[in-house]
Amino acid sequence: MKIDYNKIYAADCASLLKDPKVFPSNSIDLILTSPPYADKRGKNYNTITEKDYVEWFLTISKELLRVLKKDGSFILNIKEGIKNHERKTYVLELILALKKQGWLWLEEYHWVKTNSFPGSWQTHFRDGWERCLHFSKTKDINFYKENVKVPIGEWSIKRFENKITNHDKSRHYSNTNSGFSRQVDNWSGKNSVDPDNVLAFATESSNKRHSAAFPVALPAWFIKLLTKKNDLVIDPFIGSGTTAIAAKSLNRSYIGIDILKKNVKIANERLKEQTLQSPSP
Protein backbone atom coordinates (compact mmCIF):
# COMPACT_ATOMS: atom_id res chain seq x y z
CA MET A 1 0.00 0.00 0.00
CA LYS A 2 1.20 3.48 -0.85
CA ILE A 3 -0.16 6.52 0.97
CA ASP A 4 -1.16 9.44 -1.21
CA TYR A 5 -0.92 12.99 0.05
CA ASN A 6 -4.02 15.16 0.44
CA LYS A 7 -6.28 12.28 1.30
CA ILE A 8 -8.29 11.06 4.30
CA TYR A 9 -8.00 7.36 5.14
CA ALA A 10 -10.52 5.21 7.00
CA ALA A 11 -8.20 3.11 9.14
CA ASP A 12 -6.87 2.42 12.61
CA CYS A 13 -3.88 4.75 12.86
CA ALA A 14 -2.15 2.41 15.31
CA SER A 15 -1.96 -0.23 12.56
CA LEU A 16 -1.48 2.00 9.53
CA LEU A 17 1.43 3.95 11.01
CA LYS A 18 3.45 0.81 11.77
CA ASP A 19 4.27 -0.04 8.15
CA PRO A 20 7.54 1.71 7.15
CA LYS A 21 6.68 1.20 3.46
CA VAL A 22 3.48 3.18 3.99
CA PHE A 23 4.93 5.75 6.39
CA PRO A 24 8.72 6.01 6.01
CA SER A 25 10.78 7.19 8.95
CA ASN A 26 11.52 10.92 9.17
CA SER A 27 8.91 11.84 6.55
CA ILE A 28 6.37 14.08 8.35
CA ASP A 29 6.87 17.79 9.04
CA LEU A 30 4.04 18.26 11.55
CA ILE A 31 1.78 15.95 13.52
CA LEU A 32 -1.26 17.77 14.83
CA THR A 33 -4.11 15.90 16.45
CA SER A 34 -6.72 15.61 19.17
CA PRO A 35 -7.29 11.97 20.10
CA PRO A 36 -10.35 10.70 21.97
CA TYR A 37 -10.04 11.66 25.63
CA ALA A 38 -10.18 9.03 28.37
CA ASP A 39 -13.68 7.88 29.32
CA LYS A 40 -15.24 10.23 26.75
CA ARG A 41 -17.43 10.00 23.63
CA GLY A 42 -18.25 6.30 23.83
CA LYS A 43 -20.99 6.83 21.24
CA ASN A 44 -18.41 7.79 18.60
CA TYR A 45 -15.31 5.76 19.44
CA ASN A 46 -14.40 2.79 21.58
CA THR A 47 -13.86 4.39 24.97
CA ILE A 48 -10.33 4.24 26.35
CA THR A 49 -10.34 4.19 30.12
CA GLU A 50 -8.12 6.44 32.19
CA LYS A 51 -6.36 3.33 33.51
CA ASP A 52 -5.43 2.13 30.01
CA TYR A 53 -4.95 5.48 28.29
CA VAL A 54 -1.19 5.99 28.59
CA GLU A 55 -0.34 2.46 27.47
CA TRP A 56 -2.78 2.76 24.56
CA PHE A 57 -1.39 6.07 23.36
CA LEU A 58 2.27 5.08 23.68
CA THR A 59 1.83 2.42 20.98
CA ILE A 60 0.72 5.20 18.63
CA SER A 61 3.23 7.83 19.73
CA LYS A 62 6.06 5.33 19.21
CA GLU A 63 5.25 5.32 15.50
CA LEU A 64 4.69 9.07 15.44
CA LEU A 65 8.18 9.51 16.86
CA ARG A 66 9.55 7.34 14.06
CA VAL A 67 7.80 9.11 11.18
CA LEU A 68 8.38 12.69 12.36
CA LYS A 69 11.29 14.57 10.84
CA LYS A 70 14.13 15.62 13.14
CA ASP A 71 13.14 19.26 12.76
CA GLY A 72 9.40 18.55 12.93
CA SER A 73 6.86 19.03 15.70
CA PHE A 74 4.01 17.16 17.35
CA ILE A 75 1.05 19.13 18.72
CA LEU A 76 -1.29 17.18 21.00
CA ASN A 77 -4.63 18.78 21.91
CA ILE A 78 -5.97 17.08 25.03
CA LYS A 79 -7.57 17.86 28.37
CA GLU A 80 -8.20 15.68 31.40
CA GLY A 81 -11.70 15.61 32.83
CA ILE A 82 -13.12 15.40 36.34
CA LYS A 83 -14.43 12.32 38.12
CA ASN A 84 -15.91 12.27 41.60
CA HIS A 85 -15.03 15.95 42.08
CA GLU A 86 -11.34 15.31 41.35
CA ARG A 87 -9.34 16.23 38.26
CA LYS A 88 -7.93 13.17 36.47
CA THR A 89 -4.16 12.81 36.12
CA TYR A 90 -3.72 10.72 32.97
CA VAL A 91 -2.57 13.66 30.82
CA LEU A 92 0.19 14.48 33.30
CA GLU A 93 1.15 10.81 33.38
CA LEU A 94 1.15 10.75 29.58
CA ILE A 95 3.51 13.73 29.37
CA LEU A 96 6.03 11.98 31.62
CA ALA A 97 5.64 8.73 29.67
CA LEU A 98 6.21 10.52 26.35
CA LYS A 99 9.40 12.06 27.72
CA LYS A 100 10.63 8.58 28.69
CA GLN A 101 9.75 7.40 25.18
CA GLY A 102 12.14 9.96 23.72
CA TRP A 103 9.99 13.02 23.11
CA LEU A 104 11.08 16.50 24.16
CA TRP A 105 8.28 18.51 25.79
CA LEU A 106 8.93 22.00 24.47
CA GLU A 107 5.84 23.96 25.47
CA GLU A 108 2.27 23.88 26.71
CA TYR A 109 -0.12 26.21 24.90
CA HIS A 110 -3.51 26.94 26.39
CA TRP A 111 -6.42 27.08 23.96
CA VAL A 112 -8.99 29.37 25.60
CA LYS A 113 -12.50 28.61 24.37
CA THR A 114 -14.17 31.98 24.03
CA ASN A 115 -17.58 30.25 23.97
CA SER A 116 -17.05 27.41 26.44
CA PHE A 117 -20.14 25.39 27.31
CA PRO A 118 -22.02 26.85 30.32
CA GLY A 119 -22.92 24.88 33.40
CA SER A 120 -22.82 24.73 37.17
CA TRP A 121 -21.04 22.18 39.34
CA GLN A 122 -20.59 21.68 43.06
CA THR A 123 -16.81 21.95 43.33
CA HIS A 124 -15.52 23.42 40.05
CA PHE A 125 -16.31 25.77 37.18
CA ARG A 126 -16.75 25.15 33.47
CA ASP A 127 -13.68 24.13 31.48
CA GLY A 128 -12.71 27.23 29.53
CA TRP A 129 -9.41 25.96 28.13
CA GLU A 130 -7.61 22.90 26.79
CA ARG A 131 -3.99 21.91 26.53
CA CYS A 132 -2.05 21.99 23.27
CA LEU A 133 1.18 20.19 24.12
CA HIS A 134 4.19 20.77 21.89
CA PHE A 135 6.62 17.86 21.54
CA SER A 136 9.59 17.26 19.23
CA LYS A 137 12.47 14.85 18.61
CA THR A 138 15.21 17.51 18.87
CA LYS A 139 15.61 21.08 20.05
CA ASP A 140 16.47 22.23 16.53
CA ILE A 141 12.96 22.52 15.09
CA ASN A 142 11.35 24.59 12.36
CA PHE A 143 9.83 27.59 14.11
CA TYR A 144 8.49 30.36 11.87
CA LYS A 145 7.40 32.79 14.55
CA GLU A 146 7.27 35.69 12.12
CA ASN A 147 4.09 34.07 10.75
CA VAL A 148 2.17 34.46 14.02
CA LYS A 149 3.30 37.84 15.32
CA VAL A 150 0.60 40.06 16.84
CA PRO A 151 0.09 43.84 16.92
CA ILE A 152 1.81 45.28 19.96
CA GLY A 153 -0.91 47.82 20.82
CA GLU A 154 -0.81 51.39 22.07
CA TRP A 155 -0.08 50.30 25.65
CA SER A 156 3.56 49.79 24.64
CA ILE A 157 4.17 53.52 24.16
CA LYS A 158 3.80 54.23 27.88
CA ARG A 159 5.07 50.86 29.05
CA PHE A 160 8.46 51.22 27.36
CA GLU A 161 8.73 55.00 27.40
CA ASN A 162 11.79 54.92 29.65
CA LYS A 163 12.46 51.20 29.15
CA ILE A 164 11.32 50.61 32.74
CA THR A 165 8.22 51.09 34.88
CA ASN A 166 7.60 51.59 38.59
CA HIS A 167 6.55 47.95 38.76
CA ASP A 168 9.88 46.90 37.27
CA LYS A 169 11.78 49.14 39.71
CA SER A 170 10.14 47.37 42.60
CA ARG A 171 11.74 44.18 41.30
CA HIS A 172 15.21 45.80 41.46
CA TYR A 173 15.75 46.07 37.73
CA SER A 174 17.79 48.90 36.31
CA ASN A 175 18.25 50.40 32.89
CA THR A 176 21.78 49.07 32.95
CA ASN A 177 20.59 45.49 33.39
CA SER A 178 21.66 44.06 30.02
CA GLY A 179 19.28 41.08 30.12
CA PHE A 180 16.27 43.25 30.89
CA SER A 181 17.28 45.85 28.30
CA ARG A 182 17.53 43.22 25.59
CA GLN A 183 14.03 42.00 26.42
CA VAL A 184 12.65 45.53 26.25
CA ASP A 185 14.46 46.23 22.98
CA ASN A 186 12.75 43.19 21.49
CA TRP A 187 9.42 45.02 21.93
CA SER A 188 10.15 48.75 22.01
CA GLY A 189 9.40 50.70 18.83
CA LYS A 190 7.89 47.75 16.94
CA ASN A 191 4.44 47.35 15.43
CA SER A 192 4.22 43.59 16.00
CA VAL A 193 5.75 41.21 18.52
CA ASP A 194 5.85 37.54 19.42
CA PRO A 195 2.58 36.21 20.85
CA ASP A 196 2.24 34.47 24.19
CA ASN A 197 1.26 30.84 24.72
CA VAL A 198 -2.45 31.50 25.29
CA LEU A 199 -4.62 31.13 22.18
CA ALA A 200 -8.23 32.33 22.17
CA PHE A 201 -10.55 30.74 19.61
CA ALA A 202 -14.24 29.85 19.69
CA THR A 203 -15.28 26.20 19.33
CA GLU A 204 -17.13 25.13 16.19
CA SER A 205 -18.53 21.70 17.02
CA SER A 206 -22.17 22.72 16.64
CA ASN A 207 -22.02 22.86 12.85
CA LYS A 208 -19.45 20.20 11.97
CA ARG A 209 -21.48 17.03 12.73
CA HIS A 210 -18.77 15.87 15.11
CA SER A 211 -18.78 15.90 18.89
CA ALA A 212 -15.33 17.47 19.29
CA ALA A 213 -14.41 19.59 16.30
CA PHE A 214 -11.92 22.29 17.10
CA PRO A 215 -11.92 25.56 15.12
CA VAL A 216 -9.94 25.77 11.89
CA ALA A 217 -8.07 28.72 13.40
CA LEU A 218 -6.43 26.46 16.00
CA PRO A 219 -4.57 24.03 13.69
CA ALA A 220 -3.99 26.89 11.22
CA TRP A 221 -2.06 28.80 13.89
CA PHE A 222 0.28 25.88 14.57
CA ILE A 223 0.64 25.07 10.87
CA LYS A 224 1.78 28.65 10.20
CA LEU A 225 4.17 28.54 13.15
CA LEU A 226 5.74 25.14 12.50
CA THR A 227 5.66 24.50 8.74
CA LYS A 228 6.27 26.20 5.40
CA LYS A 229 4.46 25.92 2.07
CA ASN A 230 4.18 22.36 0.69
CA ASP A 231 5.25 20.74 4.00
CA LEU A 232 3.37 17.60 5.06
CA VAL A 233 0.92 17.67 7.99
CA ILE A 234 -0.66 14.53 9.41
CA ASP A 235 -3.60 14.12 11.77
CA PRO A 236 -4.01 10.47 12.88
CA PHE A 237 -7.37 11.28 14.53
CA ILE A 238 -8.73 13.56 11.82
CA GLY A 239 -12.38 13.49 12.91
CA SER A 240 -14.38 15.92 10.78
CA GLY A 241 -11.29 17.02 8.86
CA THR A 242 -10.46 20.35 10.48
CA THR A 243 -6.68 19.88 10.35
CA ALA A 244 -6.89 18.99 6.65
CA ILE A 245 -9.05 22.06 5.99
CA ALA A 246 -6.45 24.28 7.67
CA ALA A 247 -3.52 22.63 5.89
CA LYS A 248 -5.16 22.90 2.47
CA SER A 249 -6.06 26.56 2.97
CA LEU A 250 -2.40 27.30 3.78
CA ASN A 251 -0.97 25.34 0.81
CA ARG A 252 0.39 22.48 2.89
CA SER A 253 0.00 18.81 2.03
CA TYR A 254 -1.96 16.67 4.48
CA ILE A 255 -2.77 13.11 5.42
CA GLY A 256 -5.74 12.34 7.63
CA ILE A 257 -6.65 9.09 9.34
CA ASP A 258 -9.81 8.19 11.21
CA ILE A 259 -11.14 4.82 12.27
CA LEU A 260 -14.77 5.79 11.55
CA LYS A 261 -15.92 5.81 7.94
CA LYS A 262 -18.65 8.33 8.74
CA ASN A 263 -16.02 10.82 9.92
CA VAL A 264 -13.99 10.30 6.74
CA LYS A 265 -17.15 11.02 4.73
CA ILE A 266 -17.77 14.23 6.68
CA ALA A 267 -14.16 15.31 6.28
CA ASN A 268 -14.20 14.72 2.53
CA GLU A 269 -17.48 16.62 2.18
CA ARG A 270 -16.01 19.59 4.04
CA LEU A 271 -12.87 19.53 1.89
CA LYS A 272 -15.04 19.47 -1.24
CA GLU A 273 -17.07 22.41 0.07
CA GLN A 274 -13.86 24.33 0.71
CA THR A 275 -12.70 23.67 -2.87
CA LEU A 276 -16.01 24.90 -4.28
CA GLN A 277 -15.90 28.04 -2.13
CA SER A 278 -12.27 28.90 -2.91
CA PRO A 279 -11.83 31.72 -5.43
CA SER A 280 -10.19 30.98 -8.76
CA PRO A 281 -6.45 31.76 -8.86
C-alpha positions as MATLAB code, in Angstrom:
seq = 'MKIDYNKIYAADCASLLKDPKVFPSNSIDLILTSPPYADKRGKNYNTITEKDYVEWFLTISKELLRVLKKDGSFILNIKEGIKNHERKTYVLELILALKKQGWLWLEEYHWVKTNSFPGSWQTHFRDGWERCLHFSKTKDINFYKENVKVPIGEWSIKRFENKITNHDKSRHYSNTNSGFSRQVDNWSGKNSVDPDNVLAFATESSNKRHSAAFPVALPAWFIKLLTKKNDLVIDPFIGSGTTAIAAKSLNRSYIGIDILKKNVKIANERLKEQTLQSPSP';
ca = [
       0.000    0.000    0.000;
       1.202    3.484   -0.851;
      -0.157    6.524    0.971;
      -1.159    9.444   -1.214;
      -0.916   12.988    0.047;
      -4.018   15.161    0.436;
      -6.280   12.284    1.299;
      -8.291   11.065    4.305;
      -8.004    7.365    5.140;
     -10.519    5.211    7.002;
      -8.202    3.105    9.135;
      -6.874    2.420   12.609;
      -3.883    4.750   12.864;
      -2.149    2.415   15.310;
      -1.956   -0.232   12.563;
      -1.480    2.003    9.532;
       1.434    3.951   11.013;
       3.451    0.813   11.767;
       4.270   -0.041    8.152;
       7.541    1.713    7.145;
       6.677    1.204    3.458;
       3.484    3.182    3.992;
       4.932    5.749    6.393;
       8.721    6.010    6.008;
      10.785    7.194    8.946;
      11.524   10.924    9.165;
       8.908   11.845    6.546;
       6.371   14.077    8.349;
       6.872   17.794    9.037;
       4.045   18.261   11.550;
       1.783   15.952   13.516;
      -1.263   17.770   14.835;
      -4.113   15.897   16.446;
      -6.720   15.615   19.168;
      -7.293   11.966   20.101;
     -10.354   10.697   21.966;
     -10.038   11.659   25.628;
     -10.180    9.025   28.366;
     -13.677    7.876   29.321;
     -15.238   10.229   26.750;
     -17.433    9.996   23.633;
     -18.245    6.299   23.828;
     -20.988    6.829   21.235;
     -18.412    7.793   18.596;
     -15.305    5.761   19.438;
     -14.396    2.794   21.575;
     -13.861    4.388   24.971;
     -10.330    4.240   26.346;
     -10.342    4.188   30.117;
      -8.122    6.438   32.193;
      -6.358    3.334   33.506;
      -5.430    2.134   30.005;
      -4.952    5.476   28.289;
      -1.192    5.988   28.593;
      -0.336    2.463   27.474;
      -2.784    2.764   24.559;
      -1.388    6.073   23.361;
       2.268    5.078   23.679;
       1.829    2.424   20.980;
       0.722    5.198   18.628;
       3.234    7.832   19.735;
       6.056    5.327   19.209;
       5.253    5.318   15.499;
       4.687    9.070   15.440;
       8.177    9.510   16.861;
       9.551    7.344   14.060;
       7.801    9.110   11.180;
       8.379   12.688   12.361;
      11.291   14.573   10.839;
      14.129   15.620   13.138;
      13.142   19.264   12.764;
       9.399   18.548   12.931;
       6.860   19.034   15.704;
       4.009   17.161   17.350;
       1.046   19.132   18.722;
      -1.295   17.181   21.001;
      -4.628   18.783   21.911;
      -5.969   17.078   25.027;
      -7.571   17.860   28.374;
      -8.195   15.675   31.400;
     -11.705   15.609   32.834;
     -13.121   15.403   36.345;
     -14.426   12.323   38.124;
     -15.906   12.268   41.604;
     -15.034   15.954   42.079;
     -11.344   15.310   41.346;
      -9.339   16.226   38.257;
      -7.928   13.174   36.470;
      -4.160   12.807   36.122;
      -3.724   10.717   32.971;
      -2.571   13.657   30.823;
       0.190   14.484   33.298;
       1.152   10.814   33.384;
       1.147   10.751   29.577;
       3.509   13.733   29.371;
       6.028   11.977   31.622;
       5.645    8.730   29.667;
       6.206   10.520   26.346;
       9.404   12.060   27.720;
      10.627    8.580   28.685;
       9.752    7.403   25.177;
      12.138    9.965   23.724;
       9.994   13.019   23.106;
      11.076   16.496   24.163;
       8.281   18.509   25.788;
       8.930   22.004   24.472;
       5.839   23.964   25.468;
       2.269   23.881   26.712;
      -0.116   26.207   24.898;
      -3.511   26.943   26.386;
      -6.422   27.082   23.960;
      -8.991   29.370   25.597;
     -12.502   28.612   24.373;
     -14.174   31.976   24.033;
     -17.582   30.255   23.966;
     -17.046   27.408   26.437;
     -20.143   25.395   27.312;
     -22.018   26.851   30.317;
     -22.920   24.882   33.400;
     -22.819   24.734   37.175;
     -21.035   22.177   39.337;
     -20.594   21.681   43.061;
     -16.807   21.954   43.325;
     -15.524   23.424   40.051;
     -16.309   25.769   37.175;
     -16.749   25.150   33.467;
     -13.679   24.131   31.481;
     -12.714   27.227   29.529;
      -9.411   25.964   28.128;
      -7.609   22.904   26.786;
      -3.992   21.905   26.533;
      -2.046   21.987   23.270;
       1.178   20.193   24.119;
       4.193   20.774   21.894;
       6.625   17.856   21.538;
       9.590   17.256   19.228;
      12.474   14.855   18.607;
      15.212   17.506   18.873;
      15.613   21.077   20.053;
      16.470   22.228   16.525;
      12.962   22.520   15.085;
      11.348   24.589   12.356;
       9.830   27.595   14.113;
       8.494   30.359   11.869;
       7.399   32.791   14.553;
       7.273   35.689   12.116;
       4.089   34.073   10.750;
       2.173   34.456   14.023;
       3.304   37.837   15.318;
       0.604   40.062   16.836;
       0.092   43.841   16.917;
       1.815   45.280   19.962;
      -0.908   47.821   20.819;
      -0.808   51.395   22.075;
      -0.077   50.305   25.653;
       3.563   49.794   24.644;
       4.165   53.524   24.163;
       3.802   54.228   27.877;
       5.069   50.863   29.054;
       8.456   51.225   27.358;
       8.729   55.002   27.404;
      11.793   54.924   29.647;
      12.455   51.203   29.150;
      11.324   50.610   32.737;
       8.220   51.090   34.878;
       7.601   51.590   38.591;
       6.554   47.953   38.759;
       9.881   46.897   37.270;
      11.784   49.141   39.707;
      10.139   47.367   42.603;
      11.744   44.177   41.298;
      15.207   45.799   41.463;
      15.746   46.073   37.729;
      17.791   48.897   36.315;
      18.251   50.401   32.894;
      21.776   49.072   32.948;
      20.586   45.494   33.392;
      21.657   44.063   30.025;
      19.283   41.084   30.121;
      16.272   43.249   30.887;
      17.284   45.853   28.304;
      17.525   43.224   25.592;
      14.028   41.998   26.423;
      12.646   45.535   26.246;
      14.462   46.228   22.983;
      12.748   43.189   21.487;
       9.425   45.024   21.926;
      10.150   48.747   22.009;
       9.401   50.696   18.825;
       7.895   47.746   16.944;
       4.440   47.346   15.428;
       4.215   43.595   16.002;
       5.750   41.213   18.519;
       5.853   37.536   19.417;
       2.578   36.212   20.849;
       2.241   34.472   24.189;
       1.262   30.845   24.716;
      -2.452   31.501   25.290;
      -4.622   31.132   22.176;
      -8.229   32.334   22.173;
     -10.555   30.736   19.611;
     -14.240   29.847   19.693;
     -15.280   26.204   19.335;
     -17.129   25.131   16.187;
     -18.532   21.703   17.025;
     -22.167   22.719   16.639;
     -22.024   22.859   12.855;
     -19.453   20.198   11.972;
     -21.477   17.033   12.728;
     -18.768   15.871   15.114;
     -18.780   15.902   18.891;
     -15.330   17.467   19.293;
     -14.408   19.593   16.302;
     -11.921   22.290   17.104;
     -11.925   25.562   15.123;
      -9.941   25.773   11.888;
      -8.068   28.721   13.402;
      -6.428   26.461   15.997;
      -4.574   24.034   13.694;
      -3.993   26.893   11.224;
      -2.055   28.803   13.893;
       0.278   25.883   14.574;
       0.643   25.070   10.871;
       1.777   28.647   10.200;
       4.174   28.539   13.149;
       5.744   25.143   12.498;
       5.660   24.505    8.739;
       6.271   26.199    5.401;
       4.461   25.924    2.075;
       4.178   22.361    0.692;
       5.245   20.742    3.998;
       3.374   17.604    5.061;
       0.916   17.674    7.994;
      -0.659   14.528    9.405;
      -3.601   14.120   11.773;
      -4.013   10.474   12.876;
      -7.374   11.281   14.527;
      -8.734   13.563   11.819;
     -12.384   13.491   12.914;
     -14.380   15.921   10.784;
     -11.289   17.016    8.858;
     -10.461   20.347   10.484;
      -6.682   19.879   10.348;
      -6.886   18.991    6.650;
      -9.053   22.057    5.990;
      -6.449   24.281    7.666;
      -3.518   22.635    5.886;
      -5.162   22.897    2.474;
      -6.056   26.564    2.973;
      -2.397   27.300    3.778;
      -0.967   25.338    0.814;
       0.393   22.484    2.890;
       0.001   18.812    2.034;
      -1.959   16.670    4.477;
      -2.768   13.107    5.419;
      -5.744   12.345    7.625;
      -6.646    9.089    9.339;
      -9.814    8.194   11.211;
     -11.139    4.825   12.274;
     -14.769    5.795   11.555;
     -15.921    5.814    7.939;
     -18.653    8.332    8.741;
     -16.018   10.818    9.918;
     -13.994   10.302    6.745;
     -17.149   11.017    4.728;
     -17.775   14.232    6.681;
     -14.158   15.310    6.284;
     -14.203   14.719    2.526;
     -17.484   16.617    2.184;
     -16.013   19.589    4.038;
     -12.872   19.528    1.891;
     -15.039   19.475   -1.237;
     -17.070   22.405    0.068;
     -13.856   24.327    0.711;
     -12.705   23.670   -2.866;
     -16.013   24.898   -4.279;
     -15.904   28.043   -2.134;
     -12.268   28.898   -2.911;
     -11.830   31.718   -5.429;
     -10.195   30.981   -8.762;
      -6.450   31.759   -8.858;
];
